[in-house]
Amino acid sequence: MSDLTKTATASVDSRLEGHRVELTGYCYRMLGSAFEAEDAVQDTLVRAWRNFDKFEGRSSLRSWLYRIATNVCLDMLSAGNKRARPVDLSGPTPLAQAALNPLPENTWLEPMPDGRILPSMEDPAEAAVARESVRLAFVAALQHLPPKQRAVLILREVLAWKASEVAELLDTSVASVNSALQRARATLTETESVAADTANPLDAEQQKLLERYVAAFEGYDMTALTALLHEDAVMTMPPFDLWLKGHEDITGFMLSFGASCAGSRLVATEANGTPAFAHYKPNPEGPGFVPWALQVIDITDGAISGMHCFLDTPRWFPLFGLPDHLPADAA
């Protein structure tokens, strides 16, 4: 390969790679899966690289990549599977009837690190929309939409594409795009839950709330934790279908089924546009702490309204770049 060819190849690679984060965010909203989204983007970039000589520049490179990514996602969604949260599948389980029943991995909506799906934005308003659109509740609501409606709503409402641009991408008419958007909005109105508070950057009260949460959780102080929980707080634990509502059942579960988590440590991270923590519990086989859950936290009206604990840590901790062990003196 000549130096000129190497330079041209590197230039194409760089141009394509520059769109990876925003494409991953788009595919994640479409698919509800962290790993499927990354697979879809990799497929998109490979297809684009192989066909770059056919890219005629009639649209922008970004639009061309979104067209490829949309087709990849629609193909992946053709099997009809849609991902959900435990709260989408059943009512809350009273503590007295609690049982841990796992469901297959492809049942669940998956968490995603902010850095993989939220590109840097100078406009605070645009950044807020982007973060809002990757909340677990919003992505779960998107799963209720047929795939093409999902694409239309994301492109129009989240990415602010014009109806004509979406129509060109989907090879359809502007009227069809507007109709799909109207139907998608109506479905979301029926399905989406109350929005959690915006938490980036954290304001002083939110920061204090999370500091108190960490202290209460690490101290396993259920009285202190109860004072921080919203009256309608929920706790979910994928891959188990069980979910709990209300501080009495949540703290009761933590003192019974979850008693081995006493003395845990929490390490701050970010997921789905909201605060999150890597939860390490005491190592039962020796010193230090071992991964137990990735907690994604919802804050509503100044209180903790959601503790979404994803327990498949061999998948989540590497994705979030988290260590697989904490030393005994971890603070």
CSV table of C-alpha atoms in Angstrom, one decimal:
chain,number,residue,atom,x,y,z
A,1,MET,CA,0.0,0.0,0.0
A,2,SER,CA,1.5,3.4,-1.0
A,3,ASP,CA,1.8,6.2,1.4
A,4,LEU,CA,-0.8,8.2,-0.5
A,5,THR,CA,-3.3,5.3,-0.2
A,6,LYS,CA,-2.5,4.9,3.5
A,7,THR,CA,-3.1,8.6,4.1
A,8,ALA,CA,-6.5,8.4,2.2
A,9,THR,CA,-7.5,5.3,4.2
A,10,ALA,CA,-6.6,7.0,7.5
A,11,SER,CA,-8.6,10.1,6.5
A,12,VAL,CA,-11.7,8.0,5.7
A,13,ASP,CA,-11.3,6.1,9.0
A,14,SER,CA,-11.0,9.3,10.9
A,15,ARG,CA,-14.1,10.9,9.3
A,16,LEU,CA,-16.2,7.8,10.0
A,17,GLU,CA,-14.9,7.3,13.5
A,18,GLY,CA,-15.8,10.9,14.3
A,19,HIS,CA,-19.5,9.9,14.1
A,20,ARG,CA,-19.3,6.9,16.4
A,21,VAL,CA,-20.6,8.4,19.6
A,22,GLU,CA,-23.7,10.0,18.1
A,23,LEU,CA,-24.5,6.9,16.0
A,24,THR,CA,-24.2,4.8,19.1
A,25,GLY,CA,-26.7,7.0,20.9
A,26,TYR,CA,-29.1,6.7,17.9
A,27,CYS,CA,-28.8,2.9,17.7
A,28,TYR,CA,-29.1,2.6,21.5
A,29,ARG,CA,-32.4,4.5,21.5
A,30,MET,CA,-33.6,2.3,18.6
A,31,LEU,CA,-32.5,-1.0,20.1
A,32,GLY,CA,-32.5,-0.5,23.9
A,33,SER,CA,-29.4,-2.6,24.2
A,34,ALA,CA,-25.8,-1.4,24.8
A,35,PHE,CA,-24.1,-4.3,23.1
A,36,GLU,CA,-26.5,-4.5,20.1
A,37,ALA,CA,-26.1,-0.7,19.6
A,38,GLU,CA,-22.3,-1.0,19.5
A,39,ASP,CA,-22.6,-4.0,17.1
A,40,ALA,CA,-25.0,-2.0,14.9
A,41,VAL,CA,-22.6,1.0,14.8
A,42,GLN,CA,-19.7,-1.3,13.9
A,43,ASP,CA,-21.7,-2.8,11.1
A,44,THR,CA,-22.6,0.7,9.9
A,45,LEU,CA,-19.1,1.9,9.8
A,46,VAL,CA,-17.8,-1.3,8.1
A,47,ARG,CA,-20.5,-0.9,5.4
A,48,ALA,CA,-19.7,2.8,5.0
A,49,TRP,CA,-16.0,2.1,4.7
A,50,ARG,CA,-16.5,-0.7,2.1
A,51,ASN,CA,-18.8,1.5,0.0
A,52,PHE,CA,-17.1,4.9,0.6
A,53,ASP,CA,-16.1,5.1,-3.1
A,54,LYS,CA,-19.8,5.0,-4.0
A,55,PHE,CA,-20.6,7.9,-1.6
A,56,GLU,CA,-21.4,10.7,-4.1
A,57,GLY,CA,-21.8,13.5,-1.7
A,58,ARG,CA,-25.4,14.2,-2.7
A,59,SER,CA,-26.2,14.3,1.0
A,60,SER,CA,-23.9,14.9,3.9
A,61,LEU,CA,-21.7,12.1,5.2
A,62,ARG,CA,-23.6,12.3,8.5
A,63,SER,CA,-26.9,11.8,6.7
A,64,TRP,CA,-25.5,8.9,4.7
A,65,LEU,CA,-24.3,7.2,7.9
A,66,TYR,CA,-27.7,7.7,9.6
A,67,ARG,CA,-29.3,6.1,6.6
A,68,ILE,CA,-27.1,3.0,6.9
A,69,ALA,CA,-27.5,2.9,10.7
A,70,THR,CA,-31.3,3.1,10.3
A,71,ASN,CA,-31.3,0.2,7.9
A,72,VAL,CA,-29.1,-1.9,10.2
A,73,CYS,CA,-31.3,-1.2,13.2
A,74,LEU,CA,-34.5,-1.9,11.2
A,75,ASP,CA,-33.1,-5.3,10.1
A,76,MET,CA,-32.1,-6.1,13.7
A,77,LEU,CA,-35.6,-5.2,14.9
A,78,SER,CA,-37.4,-7.3,12.3
A,79,ALA,CA,-37.6,-10.2,14.7
A,80,GLY,CA,-40.1,-8.2,16.8
A,81,ASN,CA,-38.3,-8.4,20.1
A,82,LYS,CA,-38.6,-5.3,22.3
A,83,ARG,CA,-36.7,-4.7,25.5
A,84,ALA,CA,-38.3,-3.6,28.7
A,85,ARG,CA,-37.8,-2.7,32.4
A,86,PRO,CA,-39.3,-4.9,35.1
A,87,VAL,CA,-41.9,-2.1,35.8
A,88,ASP,CA,-43.1,-2.5,32.2
A,89,LEU,CA,-43.9,-6.2,32.5
A,90,SER,CA,-45.9,-6.5,35.7
A,91,GLY,CA,-47.1,-4.8,38.9
A,92,PRO,CA,-44.9,-4.4,42.0
A,93,THR,CA,-44.4,-7.5,44.1
A,94,PRO,CA,-45.2,-7.2,47.9
A,95,LEU,CA,-42.2,-8.1,49.9
A,96,ALA,CA,-44.0,-11.1,51.5
A,97,GLN,CA,-44.3,-12.6,48.0
A,98,ALA,CA,-40.8,-11.7,46.7
A,99,ALA,CA,-39.1,-14.3,44.7
A,100,LEU,CA,-36.0,-14.0,42.4
A,101,ASN,CA,-37.0,-15.2,38.9
A,102,PRO,CA,-34.5,-14.4,36.2
A,103,LEU,CA,-35.6,-13.8,32.6
A,104,PRO,CA,-33.4,-14.1,29.5
A,105,GLU,CA,-30.9,-11.3,28.8
A,106,ASN,CA,-32.7,-10.2,25.7
A,107,THR,CA,-35.8,-9.3,27.7
A,108,TRP,CA,-34.2,-6.3,29.4
A,109,LEU,CA,-33.5,-2.7,28.5
A,110,GLU,CA,-29.8,-2.2,29.2
A,111,PRO,CA,-27.9,0.6,30.8
A,112,MET,CA,-25.3,2.6,28.8
A,113,PRO,CA,-22.4,4.8,29.8
A,114,ASP,CA,-22.9,8.5,29.0
A,115,GLY,CA,-19.6,8.8,27.3
A,116,ARG,CA,-20.5,6.2,24.7
A,117,ILE,CA,-23.8,7.8,23.6
A,118,LEU,CA,-23.7,11.5,24.4
A,119,PRO,CA,-21.4,13.6,22.2
A,120,SER,CA,-20.0,16.8,23.5
A,121,MET,CA,-22.4,19.7,22.9
A,122,GLU,CA,-21.8,23.4,23.5
A,123,ASP,CA,-25.5,24.3,23.7
A,124,PRO,CA,-26.8,23.5,27.2
A,125,ALA,CA,-30.4,23.1,25.8
A,126,GLU,CA,-29.3,20.6,23.2
A,127,ALA,CA,-27.3,18.7,25.8
A,128,ALA,CA,-30.3,18.6,28.1
A,129,VAL,CA,-32.5,17.1,25.3
A,130,ALA,CA,-29.9,14.5,24.5
A,131,ARG,CA,-29.6,13.4,28.1
A,132,GLU,CA,-33.3,13.3,28.6
A,133,SER,CA,-33.6,11.1,25.5
A,134,VAL,CA,-31.4,8.4,26.8
A,135,ARG,CA,-33.1,8.1,30.2
A,136,LEU,CA,-34.1,4.5,30.9
A,137,ALA,CA,-37.8,5.5,31.1
A,138,PHE,CA,-37.7,7.3,27.7
A,139,VAL,CA,-35.8,4.5,25.9
A,140,ALA,CA,-38.3,2.0,27.4
A,141,ALA,CA,-41.2,4.1,26.1
A,142,LEU,CA,-39.6,4.1,22.7
A,143,GLN,CA,-39.7,0.3,22.7
A,144,HIS,CA,-43.6,0.6,22.5
A,145,LEU,CA,-43.3,2.2,19.0
A,146,PRO,CA,-43.1,0.2,15.7
A,147,PRO,CA,-39.5,0.5,14.5
A,148,LYS,CA,-40.1,3.0,11.7
A,149,GLN,CA,-42.1,5.3,14.0
A,150,ARG,CA,-39.3,4.9,16.5
A,151,ALA,CA,-36.8,6.2,13.9
A,152,VAL,CA,-39.0,9.1,12.9
A,153,LEU,CA,-39.5,10.2,16.4
A,154,ILE,CA,-35.8,10.1,17.3
A,155,LEU,CA,-34.7,11.8,14.1
A,156,ARG,CA,-37.4,14.5,14.4
A,157,GLU,CA,-37.7,15.1,18.1
A,158,VAL,CA,-34.3,14.3,19.5
A,159,LEU,CA,-31.9,15.0,16.6
A,160,ALA,CA,-34.1,17.9,15.2
A,161,TRP,CA,-34.0,16.7,11.6
A,162,LYS,CA,-36.4,18.3,9.2
A,163,ALA,CA,-39.4,16.2,8.0
A,164,SER,CA,-38.0,16.4,4.4
A,165,GLU,CA,-34.7,15.0,5.6
A,166,VAL,CA,-36.3,12.1,7.4
A,167,ALA,CA,-38.5,11.4,4.4
A,168,GLU,CA,-35.4,11.3,2.2
A,169,LEU,CA,-33.6,9.0,4.6
A,170,LEU,CA,-36.6,6.6,4.9
A,171,ASP,CA,-37.5,6.8,1.2
A,172,THR,CA,-41.0,8.0,2.0
A,173,SER,CA,-43.1,11.2,1.8
A,174,VAL,CA,-43.1,14.1,4.2
A,175,ALA,CA,-46.8,13.4,4.8
A,176,SER,CA,-46.0,9.9,5.9
A,177,VAL,CA,-43.2,11.2,8.2
A,178,ASN,CA,-45.6,13.7,9.8
A,179,SER,CA,-48.3,11.0,10.3
A,180,ALA,CA,-45.8,8.6,11.9
A,181,LEU,CA,-44.6,11.3,14.2
A,182,GLN,CA,-48.1,12.2,15.3
A,183,ARG,CA,-48.9,8.5,16.1
A,184,ALA,CA,-45.5,8.1,17.9
A,185,ARG,CA,-46.2,11.2,20.1
A,186,ALA,CA,-49.6,9.8,21.0
A,187,THR,CA,-48.2,6.5,22.0
A,188,LEU,CA,-45.5,8.1,24.1
A,189,THR,CA,-48.0,10.2,25.9
A,190,GLU,CA,-49.8,7.0,27.0
A,191,THR,CA,-46.7,5.0,28.0
A,192,GLU,CA,-44.0,7.2,29.3
A,193,SER,CA,-43.6,7.7,33.1
A,194,VAL,CA,-43.0,10.9,35.0
A,195,ALA,CA,-39.7,12.4,34.0
A,196,ALA,CA,-36.8,12.3,36.5
A,197,ASP,CA,-35.1,15.6,37.3
A,198,THR,CA,-32.3,16.7,35.0
A,199,ALA,CA,-29.0,16.0,36.8
A,200,ASN,CA,-26.2,17.3,34.7
A,201,PRO,CA,-24.5,19.2,36.1
A,202,LEU,CA,-25.8,18.2,39.5
A,203,ASP,CA,-27.0,21.2,41.4
A,204,ALA,CA,-26.0,21.6,45.0
A,205,GLU,CA,-29.2,20.0,46.4
A,206,GLN,CA,-28.9,16.9,44.1
A,207,GLN,CA,-25.2,16.5,45.0
A,208,LYS,CA,-26.1,16.6,48.7
A,209,LEU,CA,-28.9,14.1,48.2
A,210,LEU,CA,-26.5,11.7,46.5
A,211,GLU,CA,-23.9,12.2,49.2
A,212,ARG,CA,-26.5,11.3,51.8
A,213,TYR,CA,-27.6,8.3,49.7
A,214,VAL,CA,-24.0,7.0,49.6
A,215,ALA,CA,-23.6,7.4,53.3
A,216,ALA,CA,-26.9,5.7,54.1
A,217,PHE,CA,-26.3,2.8,51.7
A,218,GLU,CA,-22.7,2.2,52.7
A,219,GLY,CA,-23.7,2.4,56.4
A,220,TYR,CA,-26.8,0.2,55.6
A,221,ASP,CA,-28.8,2.7,57.7
A,222,MET,CA,-32.4,2.0,56.6
A,223,THR,CA,-33.8,4.9,58.6
A,224,ALA,CA,-31.5,7.4,56.8
A,225,LEU,CA,-32.2,5.7,53.5
A,226,THR,CA,-36.0,5.9,54.0
A,227,ALA,CA,-35.7,9.7,54.6
A,228,LEU,CA,-34.2,10.0,51.1
A,229,LEU,CA,-36.7,7.9,49.1
A,230,HIS,CA,-39.6,9.3,47.3
A,231,GLU,CA,-42.9,7.9,48.6
A,232,ASP,CA,-43.4,6.1,45.2
A,233,ALA,CA,-39.8,5.0,44.9
A,234,VAL,CA,-39.1,1.8,43.0
A,235,MET,CA,-36.3,-0.7,43.0
A,236,THR,CA,-35.6,-3.0,40.1
A,237,MET,CA,-33.0,-5.8,39.7
A,238,PRO,CA,-32.7,-7.1,36.2
A,239,PRO,CA,-32.3,-10.0,35.2
A,240,PHE,CA,-35.0,-10.7,37.9
A,241,ASP,CA,-38.5,-9.7,37.0
A,242,LEU,CA,-39.2,-8.7,40.6
A,243,TRP,CA,-39.6,-5.0,41.4
A,244,LEU,CA,-40.5,-3.3,44.6
A,245,LYS,CA,-42.4,0.0,45.3
A,246,GLY,CA,-42.3,2.1,48.4
A,247,HIS,CA,-39.7,2.5,51.1
A,248,GLU,CA,-41.0,-0.2,53.4
A,249,ASP,CA,-40.7,-3.0,50.8
A,250,ILE,CA,-37.4,-1.6,49.5
A,251,THR,CA,-35.7,-1.4,52.9
A,252,GLY,CA,-37.4,-4.7,54.0
A,253,PHE,CA,-35.9,-6.4,51.0
A,254,MET,CA,-32.4,-4.9,51.7
A,255,LEU,CA,-32.5,-6.3,55.2
A,256,SER,CA,-33.7,-9.8,54.1
A,257,PHE,CA,-32.8,-10.9,50.6
A,258,GLY,CA,-30.1,-8.2,50.4
A,259,ALA,CA,-28.6,-8.5,53.8
A,260,SER,CA,-25.2,-9.6,52.4
A,261,CYS,CA,-24.8,-6.1,50.9
A,262,ALA,CA,-24.3,-4.5,54.4
A,263,GLY,CA,-20.9,-2.8,54.4
A,264,SER,CA,-20.9,-2.2,50.6
A,265,ARG,CA,-19.0,0.5,48.8
A,266,LEU,CA,-20.4,2.7,46.0
A,267,VAL,CA,-18.3,4.3,43.2
A,268,ALA,CA,-19.8,7.1,41.3
A,269,THR,CA,-20.3,6.9,37.5
A,270,GLU,CA,-22.9,8.1,35.0
A,271,ALA,CA,-25.4,6.1,32.9
A,272,ASN,CA,-28.3,7.1,30.7
A,273,GLY,CA,-28.0,10.8,31.5
A,274,THR,CA,-28.5,10.3,35.2
A,275,PRO,CA,-26.3,9.6,38.3
A,276,ALA,CA,-25.2,6.0,38.7
A,277,PHE,CA,-23.0,3.9,41.1
A,278,ALA,CA,-20.9,0.8,40.8
A,279,HIS,CA,-22.0,-1.3,43.8
A,280,TYR,CA,-19.3,-3.5,45.4
A,281,LYS,CA,-20.2,-5.7,48.3
A,282,PRO,CA,-17.9,-7.3,50.8
A,283,ASN,CA,-15.9,-10.2,49.3
A,284,PRO,CA,-17.3,-13.4,50.9
A,285,GLU,CA,-14.0,-15.2,50.1
A,286,GLY,CA,-11.4,-12.8,51.3
A,287,PRO,CA,-10.5,-9.1,51.8
A,288,GLY,CA,-11.8,-6.2,49.8
A,289,PHE,CA,-15.0,-5.8,47.8
A,290,VAL,CA,-16.4,-7.5,44.6
A,291,PRO,CA,-18.8,-6.2,42.0
A,292,TRP,CA,-22.5,-6.7,42.7
A,293,ALA,CA,-24.6,-4.2,40.7
A,294,LEU,CA,-24.6,-1.2,38.5
A,295,GLN,CA,-27.1,1.2,40.1
A,296,VAL,CA,-28.8,3.8,37.9
A,297,ILE,CA,-30.5,6.4,40.0
A,298,ASP,CA,-33.6,8.5,39.3
A,299,ILE,CA,-34.2,11.7,41.2
A,300,THR,CA,-37.7,13.3,41.3
A,301,ASP,CA,-38.8,16.3,43.3
A,302,GLY,CA,-35.6,16.2,45.3
A,303,ALA,CA,-35.8,12.6,46.4
A,304,ILE,CA,-34.6,9.2,45.2
A,305,SER,CA,-37.4,7.8,43.0
A,306,GLY,CA,-35.6,4.9,41.3
A,307,MET,CA,-32.9,2.5,42.2
A,308,HIS,CA,-32.3,0.4,39.1
A,309,CYS,CA,-29.8,-2.3,40.0
A,310,PHE,CA,-28.3,-4.2,37.0
A,311,LEU,CA,-26.8,-7.4,38.4
A,312,ASP,CA,-24.9,-8.9,35.5
A,313,THR,CA,-21.7,-7.2,36.5
A,314,PRO,CA,-19.4,-9.3,34.2
A,315,ARG,CA,-21.1,-7.4,31.3
A,316,TRP,CA,-21.6,-4.0,32.8
A,317,PHE,CA,-18.4,-3.2,34.8
A,318,PRO,CA,-16.1,-3.7,31.8
A,319,LEU,CA,-18.4,-1.6,29.6
A,320,PHE,CA,-18.3,1.2,32.2
A,321,GLY,CA,-14.5,0.8,32.7
A,322,LEU,CA,-14.9,-0.2,36.3
A,323,PRO,CA,-12.4,-2.2,38.3
A,324,ASP,CA,-13.3,-5.9,39.1
A,325,HIS,CA,-12.2,-5.5,42.7
A,326,LEU,CA,-11.8,-2.8,45.4
A,327,PRO,CA,-9.2,-3.1,48.1
A,328,ALA,CA,-10.2,-3.5,51.8
A,329,ASP,CA,-9.3,0.1,52.6
A,330,ALA,CA,-11.5,1.5,49.8
A,331,ALA,CA,-13.3,4.7,50.9
